[in-house]
Coordinates of C-alpha atoms and ligand atoms in Angstrom, one line a residue:
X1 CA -141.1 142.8 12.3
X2 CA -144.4 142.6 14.9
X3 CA -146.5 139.6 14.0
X4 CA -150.0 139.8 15.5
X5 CA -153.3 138.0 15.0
X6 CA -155.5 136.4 12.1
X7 CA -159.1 137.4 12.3
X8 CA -161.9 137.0 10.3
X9 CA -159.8 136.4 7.4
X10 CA -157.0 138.6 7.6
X11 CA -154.0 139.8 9.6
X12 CA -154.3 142.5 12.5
X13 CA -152.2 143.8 15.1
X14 CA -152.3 142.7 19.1
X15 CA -154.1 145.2 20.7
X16 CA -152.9 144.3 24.4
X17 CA -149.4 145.9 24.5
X18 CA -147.9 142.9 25.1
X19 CA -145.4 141.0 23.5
X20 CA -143.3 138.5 22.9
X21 CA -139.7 138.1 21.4
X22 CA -139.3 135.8 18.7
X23 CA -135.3 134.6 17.6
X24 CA -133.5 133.3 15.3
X25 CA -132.5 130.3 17.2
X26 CA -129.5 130.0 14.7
X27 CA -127.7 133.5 15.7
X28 CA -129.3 134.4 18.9
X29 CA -131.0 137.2 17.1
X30 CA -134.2 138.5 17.4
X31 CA -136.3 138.7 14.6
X32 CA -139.6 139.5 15.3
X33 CA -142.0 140.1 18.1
X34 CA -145.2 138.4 18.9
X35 CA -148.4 139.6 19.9
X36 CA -149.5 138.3 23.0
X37 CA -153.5 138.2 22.8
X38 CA -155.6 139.3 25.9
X39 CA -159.0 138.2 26.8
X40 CA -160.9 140.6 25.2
X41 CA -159.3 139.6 21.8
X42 CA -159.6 136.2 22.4
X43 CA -163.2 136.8 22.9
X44 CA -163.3 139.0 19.9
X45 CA -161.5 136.1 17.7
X46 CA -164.5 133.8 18.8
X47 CA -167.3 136.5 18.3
X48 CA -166.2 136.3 14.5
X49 CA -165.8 132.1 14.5
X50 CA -169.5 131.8 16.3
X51 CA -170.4 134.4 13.4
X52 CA -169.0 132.5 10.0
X53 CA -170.0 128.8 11.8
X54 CA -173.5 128.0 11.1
X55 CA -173.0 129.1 7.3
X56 CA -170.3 126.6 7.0
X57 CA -171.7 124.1 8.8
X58 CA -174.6 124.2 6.4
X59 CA -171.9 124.4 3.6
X60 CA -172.3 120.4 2.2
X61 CA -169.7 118.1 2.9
X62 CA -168.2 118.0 -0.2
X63 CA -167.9 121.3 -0.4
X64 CA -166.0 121.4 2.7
X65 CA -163.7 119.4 1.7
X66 CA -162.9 120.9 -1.8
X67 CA -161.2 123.5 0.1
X68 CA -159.2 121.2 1.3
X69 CA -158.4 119.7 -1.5
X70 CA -157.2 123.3 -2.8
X71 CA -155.0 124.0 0.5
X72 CA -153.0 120.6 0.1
X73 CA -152.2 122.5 -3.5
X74 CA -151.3 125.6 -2.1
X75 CA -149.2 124.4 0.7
X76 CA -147.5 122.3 -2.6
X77 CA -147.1 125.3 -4.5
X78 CA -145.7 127.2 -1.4
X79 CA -143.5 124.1 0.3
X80 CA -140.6 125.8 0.0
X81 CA -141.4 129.4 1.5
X82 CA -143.7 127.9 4.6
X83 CA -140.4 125.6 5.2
X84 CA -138.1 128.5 5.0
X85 CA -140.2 130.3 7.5
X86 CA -140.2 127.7 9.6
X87 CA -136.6 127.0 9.8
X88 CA -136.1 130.6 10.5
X89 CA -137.8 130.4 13.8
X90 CA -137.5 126.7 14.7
X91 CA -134.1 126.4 14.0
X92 CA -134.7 122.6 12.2
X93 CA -133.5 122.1 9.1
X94 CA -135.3 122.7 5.7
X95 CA -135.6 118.7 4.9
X96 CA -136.8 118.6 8.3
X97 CA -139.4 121.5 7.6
X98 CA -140.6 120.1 4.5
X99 CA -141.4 117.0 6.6
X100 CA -143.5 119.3 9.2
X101 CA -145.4 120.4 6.5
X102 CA -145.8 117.2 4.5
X103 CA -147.2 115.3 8.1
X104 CA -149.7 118.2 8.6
X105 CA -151.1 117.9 4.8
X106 CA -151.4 114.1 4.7
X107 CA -153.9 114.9 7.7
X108 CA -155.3 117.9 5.4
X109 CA -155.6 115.1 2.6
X110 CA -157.1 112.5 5.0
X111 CA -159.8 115.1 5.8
X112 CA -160.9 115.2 1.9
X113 CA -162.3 111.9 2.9
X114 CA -164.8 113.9 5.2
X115 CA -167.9 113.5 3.3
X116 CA -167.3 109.5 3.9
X117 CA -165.9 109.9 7.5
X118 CA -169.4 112.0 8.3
X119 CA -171.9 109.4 7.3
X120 CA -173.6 108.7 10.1
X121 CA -176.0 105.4 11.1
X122 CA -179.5 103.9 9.6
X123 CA -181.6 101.5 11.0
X124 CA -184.1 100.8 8.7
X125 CA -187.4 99.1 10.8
X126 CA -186.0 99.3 14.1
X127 CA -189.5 99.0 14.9
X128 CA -193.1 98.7 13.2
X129 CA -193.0 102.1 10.7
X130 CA -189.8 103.2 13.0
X131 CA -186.5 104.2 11.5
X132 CA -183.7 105.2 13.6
X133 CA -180.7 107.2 12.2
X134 CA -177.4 109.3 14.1
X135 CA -176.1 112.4 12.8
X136 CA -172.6 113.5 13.5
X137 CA -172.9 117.1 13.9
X138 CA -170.2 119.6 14.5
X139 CA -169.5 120.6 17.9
X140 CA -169.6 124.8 17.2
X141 CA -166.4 126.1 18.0
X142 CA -163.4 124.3 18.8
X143 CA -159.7 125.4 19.9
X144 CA -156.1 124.4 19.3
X145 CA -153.6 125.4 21.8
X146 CA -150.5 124.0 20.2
X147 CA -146.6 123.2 21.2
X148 CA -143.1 124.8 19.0
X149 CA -141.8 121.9 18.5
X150 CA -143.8 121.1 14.9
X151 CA -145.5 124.8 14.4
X152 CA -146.9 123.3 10.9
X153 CA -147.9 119.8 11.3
X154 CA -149.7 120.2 15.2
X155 CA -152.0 123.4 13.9
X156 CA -153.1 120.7 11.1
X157 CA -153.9 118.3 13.1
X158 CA -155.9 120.5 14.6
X159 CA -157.7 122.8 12.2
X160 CA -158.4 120.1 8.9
X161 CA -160.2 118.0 10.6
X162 CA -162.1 120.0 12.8
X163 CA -162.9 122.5 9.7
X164 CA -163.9 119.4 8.0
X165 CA -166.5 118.3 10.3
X166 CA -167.5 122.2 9.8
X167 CA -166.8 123.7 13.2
X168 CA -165.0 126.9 13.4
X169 CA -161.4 126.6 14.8
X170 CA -159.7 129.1 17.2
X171 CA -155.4 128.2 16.8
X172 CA -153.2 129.7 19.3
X173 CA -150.0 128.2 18.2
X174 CA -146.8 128.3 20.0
X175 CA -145.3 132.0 20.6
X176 CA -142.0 130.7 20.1
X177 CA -142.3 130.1 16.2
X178 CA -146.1 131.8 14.8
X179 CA -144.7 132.9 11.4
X180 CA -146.4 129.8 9.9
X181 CA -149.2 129.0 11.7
X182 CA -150.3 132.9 10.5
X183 CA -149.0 131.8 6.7
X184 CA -151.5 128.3 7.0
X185 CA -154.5 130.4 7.6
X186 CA -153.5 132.5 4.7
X187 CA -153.4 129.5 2.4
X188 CA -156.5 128.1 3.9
X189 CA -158.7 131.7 3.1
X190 CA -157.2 131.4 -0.3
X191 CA -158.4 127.8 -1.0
X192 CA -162.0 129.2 -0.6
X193 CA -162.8 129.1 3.5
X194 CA -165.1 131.7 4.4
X195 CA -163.4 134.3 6.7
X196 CA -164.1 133.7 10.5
X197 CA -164.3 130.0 10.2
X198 CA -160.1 129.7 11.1
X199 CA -158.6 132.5 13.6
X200 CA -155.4 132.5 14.5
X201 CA -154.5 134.2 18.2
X202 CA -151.3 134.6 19.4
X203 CA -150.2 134.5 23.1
X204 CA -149.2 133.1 26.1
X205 CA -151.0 131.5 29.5
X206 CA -153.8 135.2 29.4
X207 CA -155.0 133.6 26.1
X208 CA -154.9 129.8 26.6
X209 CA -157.1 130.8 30.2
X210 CA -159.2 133.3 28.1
X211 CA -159.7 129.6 25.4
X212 CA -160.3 127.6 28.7
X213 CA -162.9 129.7 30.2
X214 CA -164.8 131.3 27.5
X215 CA -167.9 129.7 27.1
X216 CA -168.3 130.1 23.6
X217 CA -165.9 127.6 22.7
X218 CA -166.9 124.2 22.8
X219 CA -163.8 121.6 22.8
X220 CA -160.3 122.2 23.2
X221 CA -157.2 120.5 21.7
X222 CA -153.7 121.3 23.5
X223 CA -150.5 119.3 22.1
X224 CA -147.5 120.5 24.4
X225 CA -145.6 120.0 28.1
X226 CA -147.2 117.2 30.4
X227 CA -147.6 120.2 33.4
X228 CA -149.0 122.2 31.1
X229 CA -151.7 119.6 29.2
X230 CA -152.6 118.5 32.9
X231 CA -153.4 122.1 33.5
X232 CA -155.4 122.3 30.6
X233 CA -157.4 119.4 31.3
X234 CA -158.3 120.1 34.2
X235 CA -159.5 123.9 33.8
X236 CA -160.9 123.0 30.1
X237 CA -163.1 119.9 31.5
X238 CA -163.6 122.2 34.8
X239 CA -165.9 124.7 32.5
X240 CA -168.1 121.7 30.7
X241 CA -165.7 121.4 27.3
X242 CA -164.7 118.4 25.3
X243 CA -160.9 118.5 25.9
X244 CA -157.7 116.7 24.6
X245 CA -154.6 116.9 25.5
X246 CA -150.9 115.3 24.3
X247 CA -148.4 116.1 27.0
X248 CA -144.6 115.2 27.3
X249 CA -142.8 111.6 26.7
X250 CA -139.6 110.0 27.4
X251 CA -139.4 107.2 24.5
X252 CA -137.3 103.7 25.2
X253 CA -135.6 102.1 22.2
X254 CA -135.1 98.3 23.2
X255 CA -132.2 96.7 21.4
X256 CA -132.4 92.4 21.8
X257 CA -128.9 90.9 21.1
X258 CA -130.2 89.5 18.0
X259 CA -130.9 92.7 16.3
X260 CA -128.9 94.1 13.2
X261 CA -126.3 96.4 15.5
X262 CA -125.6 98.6 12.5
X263 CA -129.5 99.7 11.9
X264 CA -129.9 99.5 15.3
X265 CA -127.1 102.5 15.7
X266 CA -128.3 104.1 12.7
X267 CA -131.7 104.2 13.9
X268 CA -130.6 105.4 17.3
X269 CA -128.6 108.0 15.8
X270 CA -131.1 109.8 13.5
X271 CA -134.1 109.0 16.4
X272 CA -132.1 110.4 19.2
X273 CA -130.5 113.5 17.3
X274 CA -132.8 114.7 14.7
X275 CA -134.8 118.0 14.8
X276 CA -132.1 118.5 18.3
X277 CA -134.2 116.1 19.7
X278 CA -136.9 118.3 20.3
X279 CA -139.7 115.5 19.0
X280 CA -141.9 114.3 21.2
X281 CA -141.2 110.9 19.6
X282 CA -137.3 111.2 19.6
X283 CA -136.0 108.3 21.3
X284 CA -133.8 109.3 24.4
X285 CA -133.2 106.4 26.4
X286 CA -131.4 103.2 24.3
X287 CA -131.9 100.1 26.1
X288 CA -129.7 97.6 25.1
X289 CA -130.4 93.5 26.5
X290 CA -127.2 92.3 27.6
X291 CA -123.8 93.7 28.4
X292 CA -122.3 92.4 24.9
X293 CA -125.3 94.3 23.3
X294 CA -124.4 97.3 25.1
X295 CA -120.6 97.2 24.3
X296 CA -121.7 96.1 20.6
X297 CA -124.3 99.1 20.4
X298 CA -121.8 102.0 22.1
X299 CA -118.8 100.8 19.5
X300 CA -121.2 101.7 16.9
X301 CA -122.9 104.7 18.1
X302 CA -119.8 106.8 19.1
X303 CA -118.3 107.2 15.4
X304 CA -121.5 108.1 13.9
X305 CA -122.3 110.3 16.5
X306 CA -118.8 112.4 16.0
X307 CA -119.9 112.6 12.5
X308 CA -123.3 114.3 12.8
X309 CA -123.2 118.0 11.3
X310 CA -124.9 120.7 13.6
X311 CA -125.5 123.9 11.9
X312 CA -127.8 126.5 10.9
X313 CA -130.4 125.7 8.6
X314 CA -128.8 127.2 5.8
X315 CA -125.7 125.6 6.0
X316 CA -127.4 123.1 3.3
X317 CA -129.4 120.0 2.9
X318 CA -126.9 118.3 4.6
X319 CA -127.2 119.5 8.0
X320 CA -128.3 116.8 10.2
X321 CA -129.9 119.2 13.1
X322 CA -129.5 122.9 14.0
X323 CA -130.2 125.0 17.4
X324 CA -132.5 124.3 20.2
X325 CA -135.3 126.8 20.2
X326 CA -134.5 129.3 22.7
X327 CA -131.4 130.1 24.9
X328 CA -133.6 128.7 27.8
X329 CA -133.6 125.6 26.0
X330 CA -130.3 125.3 26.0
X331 CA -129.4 126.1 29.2
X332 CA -131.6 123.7 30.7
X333 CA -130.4 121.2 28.7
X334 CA -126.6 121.4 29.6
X335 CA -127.8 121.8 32.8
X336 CA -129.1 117.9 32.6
X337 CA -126.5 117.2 31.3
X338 CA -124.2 118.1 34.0
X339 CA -127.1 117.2 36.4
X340 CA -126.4 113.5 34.9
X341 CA -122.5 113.7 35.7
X342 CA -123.5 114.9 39.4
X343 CA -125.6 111.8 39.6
X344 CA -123.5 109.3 37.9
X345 CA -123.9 108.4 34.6
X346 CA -120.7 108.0 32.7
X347 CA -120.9 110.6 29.8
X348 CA -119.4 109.3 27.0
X349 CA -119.9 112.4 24.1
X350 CA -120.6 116.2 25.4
X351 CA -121.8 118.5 23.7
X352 CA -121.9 120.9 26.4
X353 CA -118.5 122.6 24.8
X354 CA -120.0 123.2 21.1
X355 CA -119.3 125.7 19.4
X356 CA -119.8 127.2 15.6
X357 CA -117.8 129.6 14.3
X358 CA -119.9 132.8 13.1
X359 CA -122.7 131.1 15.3
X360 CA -121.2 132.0 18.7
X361 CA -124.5 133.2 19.9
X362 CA -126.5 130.9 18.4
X363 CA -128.3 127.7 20.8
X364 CA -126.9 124.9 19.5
X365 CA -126.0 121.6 22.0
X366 CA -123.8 119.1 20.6
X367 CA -124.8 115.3 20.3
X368 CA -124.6 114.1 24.1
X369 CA -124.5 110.2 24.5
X370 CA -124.5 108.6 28.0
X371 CA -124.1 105.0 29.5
X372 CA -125.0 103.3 32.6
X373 CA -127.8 105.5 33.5
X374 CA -130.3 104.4 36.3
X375 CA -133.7 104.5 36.3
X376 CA -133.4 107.0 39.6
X377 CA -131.7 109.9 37.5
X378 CA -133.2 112.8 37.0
X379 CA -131.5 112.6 33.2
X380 CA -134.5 109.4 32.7
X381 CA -136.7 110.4 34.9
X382 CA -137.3 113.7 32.9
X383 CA -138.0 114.7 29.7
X384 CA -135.0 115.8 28.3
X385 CA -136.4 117.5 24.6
X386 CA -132.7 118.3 23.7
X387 CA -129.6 116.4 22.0
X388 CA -129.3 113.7 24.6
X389 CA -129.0 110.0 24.3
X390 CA -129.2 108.3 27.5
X391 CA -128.0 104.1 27.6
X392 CA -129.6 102.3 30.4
X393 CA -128.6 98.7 30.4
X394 CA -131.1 96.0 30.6
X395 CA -130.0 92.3 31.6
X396 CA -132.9 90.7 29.8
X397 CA -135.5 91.1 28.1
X398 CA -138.3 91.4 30.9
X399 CA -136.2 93.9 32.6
X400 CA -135.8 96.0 29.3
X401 CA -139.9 95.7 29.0
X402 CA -140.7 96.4 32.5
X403 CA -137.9 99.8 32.5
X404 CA -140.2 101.4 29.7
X405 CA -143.5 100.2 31.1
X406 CA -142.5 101.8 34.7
X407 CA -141.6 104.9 32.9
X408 CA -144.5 107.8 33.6
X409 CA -144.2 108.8 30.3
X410 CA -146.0 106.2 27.4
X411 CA -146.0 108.2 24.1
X412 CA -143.8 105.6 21.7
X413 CA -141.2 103.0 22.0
X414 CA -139.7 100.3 19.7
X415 CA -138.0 97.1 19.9
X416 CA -135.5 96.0 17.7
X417 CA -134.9 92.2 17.1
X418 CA -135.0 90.0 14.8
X419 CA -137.2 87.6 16.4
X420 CA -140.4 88.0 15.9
X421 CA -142.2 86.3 18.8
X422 CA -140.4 89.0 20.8
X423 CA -141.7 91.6 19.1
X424 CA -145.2 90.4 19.2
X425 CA -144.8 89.8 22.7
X426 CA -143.5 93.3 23.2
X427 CA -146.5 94.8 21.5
X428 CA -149.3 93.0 22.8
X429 CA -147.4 93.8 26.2
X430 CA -146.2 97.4 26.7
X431 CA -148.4 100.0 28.2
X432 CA -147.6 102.5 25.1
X433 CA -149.6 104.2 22.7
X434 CA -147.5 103.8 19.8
X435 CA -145.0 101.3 19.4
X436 CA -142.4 100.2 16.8
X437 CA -140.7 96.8 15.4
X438 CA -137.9 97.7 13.8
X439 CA -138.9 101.1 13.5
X440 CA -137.3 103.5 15.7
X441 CA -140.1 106.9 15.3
X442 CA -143.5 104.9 15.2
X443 CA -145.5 108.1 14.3
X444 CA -148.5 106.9 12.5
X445 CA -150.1 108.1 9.2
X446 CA -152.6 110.3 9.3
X447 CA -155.0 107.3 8.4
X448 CA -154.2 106.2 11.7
X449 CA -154.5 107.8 15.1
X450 CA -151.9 109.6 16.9
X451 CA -152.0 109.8 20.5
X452 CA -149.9 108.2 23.9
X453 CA -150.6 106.8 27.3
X454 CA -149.9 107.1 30.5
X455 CA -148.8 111.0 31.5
X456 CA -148.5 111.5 27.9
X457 CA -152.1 112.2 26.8
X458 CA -155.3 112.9 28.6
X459 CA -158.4 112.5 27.4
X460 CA -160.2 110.0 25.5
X461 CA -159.8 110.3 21.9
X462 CA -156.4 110.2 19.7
X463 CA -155.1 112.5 17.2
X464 CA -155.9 112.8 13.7
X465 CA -157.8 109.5 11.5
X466 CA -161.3 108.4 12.6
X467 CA -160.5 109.7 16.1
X468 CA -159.9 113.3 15.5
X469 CA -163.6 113.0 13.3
X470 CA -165.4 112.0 16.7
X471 CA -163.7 114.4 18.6
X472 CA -164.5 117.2 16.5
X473 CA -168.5 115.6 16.1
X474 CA -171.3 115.1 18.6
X475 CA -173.5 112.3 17.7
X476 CA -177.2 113.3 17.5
X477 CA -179.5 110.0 17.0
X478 CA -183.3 110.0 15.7
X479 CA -185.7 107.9 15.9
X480 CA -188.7 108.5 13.3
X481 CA -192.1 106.8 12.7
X482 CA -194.6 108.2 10.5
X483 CA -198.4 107.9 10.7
X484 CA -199.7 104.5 10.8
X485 CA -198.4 103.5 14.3
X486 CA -199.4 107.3 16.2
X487 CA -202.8 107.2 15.4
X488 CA -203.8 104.3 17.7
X489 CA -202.9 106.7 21.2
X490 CA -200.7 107.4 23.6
X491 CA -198.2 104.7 24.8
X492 CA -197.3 104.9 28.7
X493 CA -194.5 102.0 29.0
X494 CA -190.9 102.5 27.4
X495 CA -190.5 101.4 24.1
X496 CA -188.7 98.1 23.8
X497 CA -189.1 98.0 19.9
X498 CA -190.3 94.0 19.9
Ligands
NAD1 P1 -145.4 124.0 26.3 O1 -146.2 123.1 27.2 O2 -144.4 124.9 26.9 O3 -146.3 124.9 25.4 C1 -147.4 124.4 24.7 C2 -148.5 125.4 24.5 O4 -149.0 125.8 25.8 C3 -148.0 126.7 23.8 O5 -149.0 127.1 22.9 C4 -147.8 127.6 25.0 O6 -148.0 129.0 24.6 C5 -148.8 127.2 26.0 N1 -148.4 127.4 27.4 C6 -147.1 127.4 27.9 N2 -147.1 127.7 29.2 C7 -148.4 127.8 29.6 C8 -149.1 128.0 30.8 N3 -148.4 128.2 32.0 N4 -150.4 128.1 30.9 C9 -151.1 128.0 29.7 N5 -150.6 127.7 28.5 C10 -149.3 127.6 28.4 O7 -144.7 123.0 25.2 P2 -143.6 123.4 24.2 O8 -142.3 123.6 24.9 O9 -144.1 124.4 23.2 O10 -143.5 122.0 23.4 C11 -142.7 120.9 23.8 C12 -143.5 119.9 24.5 O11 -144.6 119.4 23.8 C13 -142.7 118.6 24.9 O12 -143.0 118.2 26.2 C14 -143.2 117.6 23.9 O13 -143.0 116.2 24.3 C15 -144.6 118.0 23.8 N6 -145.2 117.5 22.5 C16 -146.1 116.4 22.6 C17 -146.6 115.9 21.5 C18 -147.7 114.8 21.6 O14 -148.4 114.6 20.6 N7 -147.7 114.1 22.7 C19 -146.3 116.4 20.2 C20 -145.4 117.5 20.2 C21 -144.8 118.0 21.3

C-alpha cells in the first residue's frame, strides 16, 4: 500500500520519488510506504490553502464551527475504524486508540465554542464620539508539524482550532503512523470544509524546512523531540513566523510517606507503562520520600508489574500496552537500559529478554523497573519514551521537589500525599507546566491549556483552550469617531482621550 498526500480535498500520490516505510510495529512487517513530500509540493499544498482561505475566513463563525460540530459526529460514527488504523501503525492498543481520538475531538468540540471564543473587545466612548473595538482575525495560513506518538489527538490540536479561527492549516504528521491523519482530513471534507482549507503533506526534515521557510505560511505548530522543536523554533521564528513548539519531557512522580501505597503503585504502574511509555506525560522517574516509602512502594510495584500483559493490539481489550514504534525504538531503548546497568542502577524487572511467541519480530520491550538511580545517569538525565520506570530515592520532601525542579525537562509531574498543605506547597512551588495531586497523567481538558516548561516547550502560548484561539488569531484594534469631532481641524499632539 503507498500512502501519499491530501490536497485540495482529496488524496494524491508523492510526486518526489521518495519514500518512507511504514510497519506494523506488532510483527516487524511493513505495511505500507509513505510519501515523503519535497519542496515543490509543499509549496503546491499551500498554493491551494492560500487559495480556499479568504472564502472561509469570510465564512461566519457559526458556520465554521457547524462543520465541526458534524466532524465530532463522524469521527463518532467512525471511532472504531480510525482506532483500528491507528493501532495498526502505532502499535497501542485499541482502548488506548479510542482515547487518542476521544482527546483530539473534545478539542474539536471545544472549538464549536468558536463563535464565543472570537468575540473580540468594545469600548464604547473611549473618547468624545470615539469608539474603540479589536478584532481577532485569522492569521492566513498556519502549519502543524506533528510527533507519532498520538497521530490523532496532536493533528487536532492543531487543525480545530486553527480552522475555527478560519485560517487554512497545512498538517505534516508524523511519517511513522499517517494512515489517520489522511483519514481526519477525510472526515473533516465530509463535514462540509471547503477543499484547500486542510492539506495534509507527508514527509520528513525536506518538508518540515520547506513549512519553515516558505513564506506563505504564517505560524507554525510542531509537537515532537526537544532537539528537534529547538530546531524548529529557531528556523521558524528565523523567517518572521508565529511559532510553537512542545518538545520532550522526563516526568517525576513524588510519592510522600503518607500517601495510599496501593494507588500510589497503581498509578505508577499504568503512568509508567501504558501506551509503552511512549507519552510525553508517562511518568518515568518515581520518587519516593524516605527509605520505608521506597521499600513500601518497590514491594508493591514488582507484582503488578509481572502481571502487565504486552501484546499486539489484537490480542484483545485486555492488553495493557503493545510494541514500541519502530525497531529503532527499541533498540535504543534496551540500550538505556543496559546503559543504566553500566552506570549503576540496580535493575530490578528487565524487559530486555521479552519475547512473544508468533511475535518474534515484532518491537516489543518488557516492563523495566529500576531503583537507586542518580540524578547523574544518563537513564534520568534522558528521555527515555520506552517501558522504563526509573526509582530515585528522595530523603525528604525538599530534596524530592528540588530533583524534579533541576530536571531540564518541565512538561508534568505529580505529588501523591495525603496532606494537603504539601500538595499546595508543591504546586504553587514546582517549575512545571502541568502538575498533579493525586493524579499521576495531569493532561488537561481541552477547556484548559496544554503546554510544559523549561526544555519542554518554546514559545509563548499553550496548547489547545483560549490559548490555542490567540495563537491561531492576530488582534487588530480600531479606533472610530464619526463626524462631529473631525470637523473642527487637524489635531497635532497625540491623543490622550481625556
Ligand atoms: P520527532 O521529534 O522525531 O518528530 C516530530 C516531528 O518532527 C515529525 O513530524 C518528524 O517528521 C519531524 N522531524 C523529525 N526529525 C526532523 C528533523 N531532523 N528536522 C525536521 N523535522 C524533523 O518526535 P517523535 O519521535 O515523533 O515523537 C516523540 C517525541 O515527542 C517525544 O520526545 C515526546 O516527549 C514528544 N511529545 C511531546 C508532546 C508535548 O506536547 N510536549 C506531546 C507528544 C509527544
Amino acid at each position: 500500500m503507498e500512502i501519499g498526500h491530501f490536497i485540495d480535498g482529496k488524496r494524491v500520490a508523492g510526486g518526489s520519488g521518495r519514500f518512507a516505510d511504514v510497519f506494523n510495529p506488532a510483527t516487524g512487517e511493513v505495511q505500507a510506504r509513505v510519501a515523503l513530500a519535497s519542496a515543490a509540493e509543499v509549496d503546491r499544498a499551500v498554493q491551494g490553502a492560500s487559495a480556499a482561505q479568504p472564502a472561509w475566513a469570510a465564512t461566519n463563525p457559526q458556520r465554521r464551527a457547524r462543520v465541526l460540530m458534524e466532524f465530532v459526529r463522524l469521527l463518532n460514527r467512525d471511532m472504531d475504524r480510525l482506532a483500528e488504523a491507528l493501532s495498526r501503525e502505532h502499535g497501542k492498543t485499541l482502548p488506548d486508540a479510542r482515547g487518542d481520538i476521544q482527546r483530539g475531538l473534545e478539542v474539536a468540540e471545544f472549538c464549536i465554542g468558536a463563535p464565543h471564543l472570537l468575540k473580540g473587545e468594545f469600548t464604547d466612548n473611549a473618547g468624545p464620539g470615539i469608539d474603540m473595538y479589536s478584532m481577532r482575525q485569522p492569521v492566513g495560513v498556519a502549519a502543524g508539524i506533528t510527533p507519532f506518538n498520538f497521530p490523532a489527538m496532536i493533528p487536532m490540536w492543531k487543525f480545530c482550532p486553527a480552522i475555527a479561527c478560519g485560517n487554512a492549516f497545512i498538517l505534516k504528521p508524523s511519517e511513522r503512523d499517517p494512515s489517520v491523519p489522511i483519514m481526519l482530513a477525510e472526515l473533516m471534507i465530509e463535514a462540509g470544509l471547503p477543499a484547500g482549507v486542510l492539506q495534509v503533506v507527508n514527509g520528513d526534515k525536506e518538508a518540515v524546512d520547506a513549512i519553515l521557510d516558505h513564506p506563505g505560511i504564517a505560524a507554525v505548530g510542531f509537537v515532537g523531540s526537544t532537539p528537534i522543536a529547538q530546531y524548529v523554533y529557531a528556523r521558524g521564528c528565523a523567517a518572521g513566523k508565529r511559532v510553537q513548539c512542545f518538545g520532550g519531557a522526563k516526568n517525576h512522580m513524588i510519592v510522600m510517606p503518607d500517601a495510599d501505597m496501593d494507588q500510589a503503585a497503581d498509578a505508577l504502574v499504568g503512568a509508567g507503562y501504558g501506551a509503552a511509555g511512549e507519552r510525553c506525560m508517562a511518568v518515568s522517574v518515581a520518587v519516593p520520600v524516605g527509605d520505608s516509602t521506597a521499600d513500601a512502594l518497590i514491594e508493591r510495584l514488582i507484582p503488578r508489574i509481572e502481571k502487565l500483559k504486552v501484546g499486539p493490539y489484537t490480542a484483545g481489550e485486555d492488553v495493557d500496552y503493545g510494541p514500541l514504534v519502530t525497531r529503532a525504538a527499541m533498540e535504543r531503548v534496551k540500550g538505556l537500559i543496559t546503559r543504566g546497568v553500566e552506570e549503576g542502577a540496580k535493575l530490578l524487572v528487565d524487559g530486555r529478554g521479552f519475547t512473544l511467541q508468533g511475535y518474534e519480530k515484532g518491537f516489543f520491550v518488557g516492563p523495566t523497573l529500576f531503583d537507586h538511580v542518580r540524578p547523574d545517569m544518563t537513564i534520568y538525565r534522558e528521555e527515555i519514551f520506552g517501558p522504563v520506570l526509573s526509582t530515585v530515592r528522595a530523603r525528604n520532601y525538599e530534596e524530592a521537589l528540588a530533583l524534579a525542579m533541576d530536571h531540564e525537562y518541565g512538561n508534568g509531574v505529580a505529588i501523591f500525599t495525603r496532606d494537603g498543605d504539601a500538595a499546595r506547597d508543591f504546586a504553587n512551588r514546582v517549575n512545571i507546566g502541568m502538575v498533579g495531586i493525586n493524579v499521576p497523567i495531569p493532561v488537561p481538558l481541552a477547556y484548559h491549556t496544554f503546554g510544559g516548561w523549561k526544555k519542554s516547550a518554546f514559545g509563548d502560548l499553550n496548547q489547545h483552550g483560549p490559548d490555542a484561539f490567540r495563537f491561531y488569531t492576530r488582534t487588530k484594534t480600531v479606533t472610530a469617531r464619526w463626524p462631529s469631532g473631525i470637523r473642527s481641524g487637524s489635531e497635532f499632539v497625540i491623543p490622550t482621550m481625556q
